[in-house]
Amino acid sequence: MRALASLIIITLLLVTGGVSAADANMKPNIVILATGGTIAGRGESGTRASYNAGEVGVETLVGAVPQLAELARVRGEQVANVGSQDMSDAIWLQLAARVNAVLAEEDVAGVVITHGTDTIEETAYFLNLVVHSKKPVVLTAAMRPATALSADGPLNIYNAVAVAADPEAAGRGVLVVINDDIHGARGMTKTSTTDVQTFISPERGLIGTSLYGDNRYFRYPYKRHTYESTFDVAGRTALPRVDVLYMHAGVSPELVNASVASGAQGIVIAGVGNGNMNREVRAAVKQAVDAGVRVVRSTRVTRGFVGRNVETDDDALGTVAAGELKPPQARVLLQLALLEERDAASLQTLFEQY
Ligand code: GLU
């Protein structure tokens, strides 16, 4: 891809912030892959809410935090520069290939990825399933653009590099470090459009915290990830199309019919309550399943699990219960699962394992 050809490779000054060249040689090598987002956003002034995401390049982002030299030898690459609402399967596949390639370099200790907050939970979970390494992979982001008063990006990058350079972070799957918290990729979610404290991990809690680069860890991920994952996207240029359909009172079954007619291979129902949908949508789902479309039931509710056969008869409908995966992450898992032919029972097993 053209973006690949335009990768910017920057070797940062090693002798900054009072770190001697001899000290710097002892530091772990960390690669920062930049994809855009508010962390790379520029506004007209420090006090205006409006801004454009994905305008500041990786060299500026990293150059704004010379203290990184205390933690690591850092080099940066620009993989994309988009607001994460424009994140796509194509960028994911390109990013996964870069992360796997960079981590295969023996002298690279870990990777940091800068990203927008809007879809970071999807990218993080995608990488959690397709990166095959125990080395730390850490995504970070910011709620305030780089030009804002009290921009949160620089400290988030600092903490992210501190986690990526930390041997204790290895084997914990893909992590998201933001606002002093270390989230596991699976189950973390954005809860506020504007608050700096926007991310929560509602079911399983945090993996740990990072306070000015001082890391504490509370747990390992509970499900299969990274080096244990059998999903492989090497050489792929596209992923199966999976749609998310949002349920509400009076929702029309035509959403399901339109999705199937326009070529979706899978559907995630963002159901009400415990992954529920009305009678008409259930009938349309049954037809979709009979036509070979795989349907997973998740929920539009922030917390809790969607269990099999609670109010919706999965056995009769041929549907899969998403457990604690919310619709955006359930969609990622279904996309990867559909790279192979699988029946509803084996899909259900995957949703329990991953
Ligand atoms: N739409 C922007 C993005 O996701 C804003 C979110 C952010 O980064 O805070 O890139």
mmCIF file with all atom_site columns, C-alpha atoms in Angstrom, residues 10-32 62-63 65-76 107-112 136 138 157-167 212-213 215:
data_model
loop_
_atom_site.group_PDB
_atom_site.id
_atom_site.type_symbol
_atom_site.label_atom_id
_atom_site.label_alt_id
_atom_site.label_comp_id
_atom_site.label_asym_id
_atom_site.label_entity_id
_atom_site.label_seq_id
_atom_site.pdbx_PDB_ins_code
_atom_site.Cartn_x
_atom_site.Cartn_y
_atom_site.Cartn_z
_atom_site.occupancy
_atom_site.B_iso_or_equiv
_atom_site.pdbx_formal_charge
_atom_site.auth_seq_id
_atom_site.auth_comp_id
_atom_site.auth_asym_id
_atom_site.auth_atom_id
_atom_site.pdbx_PDB_model_num
ATOM 1  C CA . ILE A 1 10  ? 12.642 8.479  12.722 1.00 0.00 ? 10  ILE A CA 1
ATOM 2  C CA . THR A 1 11  ? 15.499 7.704  14.991 1.00 0.00 ? 11  THR A CA 1
ATOM 3  C CA . LEU A 1 12  ? 15.205 10.030 17.933 1.00 0.00 ? 12  LEU A CA 1
ATOM 4  C CA . LEU A 1 13  ? 18.053 11.804 19.633 1.00 0.00 ? 13  LEU A CA 1
ATOM 5  C CA . LEU A 1 14  ? 19.434 9.537  22.290 1.00 0.00 ? 14  LEU A CA 1
ATOM 6  C CA . VAL A 1 15  ? 21.273 12.164 24.253 1.00 0.00 ? 15  VAL A CA 1
ATOM 7  C CA . THR A 1 16  ? 18.359 14.183 25.627 1.00 0.00 ? 16  THR A CA 1
ATOM 8  C CA . GLY A 1 17  ? 17.021 14.841 29.074 1.00 0.00 ? 17  GLY A CA 1
ATOM 9  C CA . GLY A 1 18  ? 20.362 14.179 30.738 1.00 0.00 ? 18  GLY A CA 1
ATOM 10 C CA . VAL A 1 19  ? 20.554 10.578 29.454 1.00 0.00 ? 19  VAL A CA 1
ATOM 11 C CA . SER A 1 20  ? 24.082 9.743  28.308 1.00 0.00 ? 20  SER A CA 1
ATOM 12 C CA . ALA A 1 21  ? 24.751 7.666  25.185 1.00 0.00 ? 21  ALA A CA 1
ATOM 13 C CA . ALA A 1 22  ? 26.077 4.849  27.372 1.00 0.00 ? 22  ALA A CA 1
ATOM 14 C CA . ASP A 1 23  ? 22.858 4.810  29.446 1.00 0.00 ? 23  ASP A CA 1
ATOM 15 C CA . ALA A 1 24  ? 20.746 5.019  26.328 1.00 0.00 ? 24  ALA A CA 1
ATOM 16 C CA . ASN A 1 25  ? 22.395 1.920  24.865 1.00 0.00 ? 25  ASN A CA 1
ATOM 17 C CA . MET A 1 26  ? 21.159 -0.057 27.879 1.00 0.00 ? 26  MET A CA 1
ATOM 18 C CA . LYS A 1 27  ? 17.528 0.990  27.311 1.00 0.00 ? 27  LYS A CA 1
ATOM 19 C CA . PRO A 1 28  ? 15.022 -1.280 25.565 1.00 0.00 ? 28  PRO A CA 1
ATOM 20 C CA . ASN A 1 29  ? 14.089 -0.472 21.960 1.00 0.00 ? 29  ASN A CA 1
ATOM 21 C CA . ILE A 1 30  ? 10.459 0.573  21.559 1.00 0.00 ? 30  ILE A CA 1
ATOM 22 C CA . VAL A 1 31  ? 8.776  1.232  18.212 1.00 0.00 ? 31  VAL A CA 1
ATOM 23 C CA . ILE A 1 32  ? 5.904  3.731  18.080 1.00 0.00 ? 32  ILE A CA 1
ATOM 24 C CA . VAL A 1 62  ? 7.203  11.844 20.082 1.00 0.00 ? 62  VAL A CA 1
ATOM 25 C CA . GLY A 1 63  ? 9.346  14.971 19.975 1.00 0.00 ? 63  GLY A CA 1
ATOM 26 C CA . VAL A 1 65  ? 7.928  14.064 25.074 1.00 0.00 ? 65  VAL A CA 1
ATOM 27 C CA . PRO A 1 66  ? 11.757 14.187 25.328 1.00 0.00 ? 66  PRO A CA 1
ATOM 28 C CA . GLN A 1 67  ? 11.416 12.379 28.678 1.00 0.00 ? 67  GLN A CA 1
ATOM 29 C CA . LEU A 1 68  ? 10.854 9.175  26.678 1.00 0.00 ? 68  LEU A CA 1
ATOM 30 C CA . ALA A 1 69  ? 14.637 8.922  26.501 1.00 0.00 ? 69  ALA A CA 1
ATOM 31 C CA . GLU A 1 70  ? 14.592 8.126  30.243 1.00 0.00 ? 70  GLU A CA 1
ATOM 32 C CA . LEU A 1 71  ? 12.593 4.999  29.449 1.00 0.00 ? 71  LEU A CA 1
ATOM 33 C CA . ALA A 1 72  ? 13.653 3.632  26.098 1.00 0.00 ? 72  ALA A CA 1
ATOM 34 C CA . ARG A 1 73  ? 15.305 4.086  22.759 1.00 0.00 ? 73  ARG A CA 1
ATOM 35 C CA . VAL A 1 74  ? 12.344 5.052  20.632 1.00 0.00 ? 74  VAL A CA 1
ATOM 36 C CA . ARG A 1 75  ? 11.788 5.054  16.903 1.00 0.00 ? 75  ARG A CA 1
ATOM 37 C CA . GLY A 1 76  ? 8.550  6.014  15.162 1.00 0.00 ? 76  GLY A CA 1
ATOM 38 C CA . ASP A 1 107 ? 16.250 -6.227 19.622 1.00 0.00 ? 107 ASP A CA 1
ATOM 39 C CA . VAL A 1 108 ? 12.739 -4.693 19.760 1.00 0.00 ? 108 VAL A CA 1
ATOM 40 C CA . ALA A 1 109 ? 11.261 -5.000 23.261 1.00 0.00 ? 109 ALA A CA 1
ATOM 41 C CA . GLY A 1 110 ? 7.748  -3.730 22.562 1.00 0.00 ? 110 GLY A CA 1
ATOM 42 C CA . VAL A 1 111 ? 5.418  -1.636 20.432 1.00 0.00 ? 111 VAL A CA 1
ATOM 43 C CA . VAL A 1 112 ? 3.290  1.423  21.180 1.00 0.00 ? 112 VAL A CA 1
ATOM 44 C CA . PRO A 1 136 ? 4.114  -5.904 25.053 1.00 0.00 ? 136 PRO A CA 1
ATOM 45 C CA . VAL A 1 138 ? 0.350  -1.033 23.993 1.00 0.00 ? 138 VAL A CA 1
ATOM 46 C CA . ILE A 1 157 ? 2.525  8.357  25.490 1.00 0.00 ? 157 ILE A CA 1
ATOM 47 C CA . TYR A 1 158 ? 5.032  8.438  28.344 1.00 0.00 ? 158 TYR A CA 1
ATOM 48 C CA . ASN A 1 159 ? 3.073  5.854  30.339 1.00 0.00 ? 159 ASN A CA 1
ATOM 49 C CA . ALA A 1 160 ? 2.477  3.734  27.238 1.00 0.00 ? 160 ALA A CA 1
ATOM 50 C CA . VAL A 1 161 ? 6.210  3.574  26.515 1.00 0.00 ? 161 VAL A CA 1
ATOM 51 C CA . ALA A 1 162 ? 6.873  2.779  30.184 1.00 0.00 ? 162 ALA A CA 1
ATOM 52 C CA . VAL A 1 163 ? 4.501  -0.201 29.947 1.00 0.00 ? 163 VAL A CA 1
ATOM 53 C CA . ALA A 1 164 ? 5.798  -1.347 26.545 1.00 0.00 ? 164 ALA A CA 1
ATOM 54 C CA . ALA A 1 165 ? 9.365  -1.271 27.914 1.00 0.00 ? 165 ALA A CA 1
ATOM 55 C CA . ASP A 1 166 ? 8.398  -3.214 31.043 1.00 0.00 ? 166 ASP A CA 1
ATOM 56 C CA . PRO A 1 167 ? 9.138  -6.976 31.053 1.00 0.00 ? 167 PRO A CA 1
ATOM 57 C CA . TYR A 1 212 ? 4.271  8.704  35.652 1.00 0.00 ? 212 TYR A CA 1
ATOM 58 C CA . GLY A 1 213 ? 5.719  5.474  34.292 1.00 0.00 ? 213 GLY A CA 1
ATOM 59 C CA . ASN A 1 215 ? 3.566  0.431  36.659 1.00 0.00 ? 215 ASN A CA 1
#
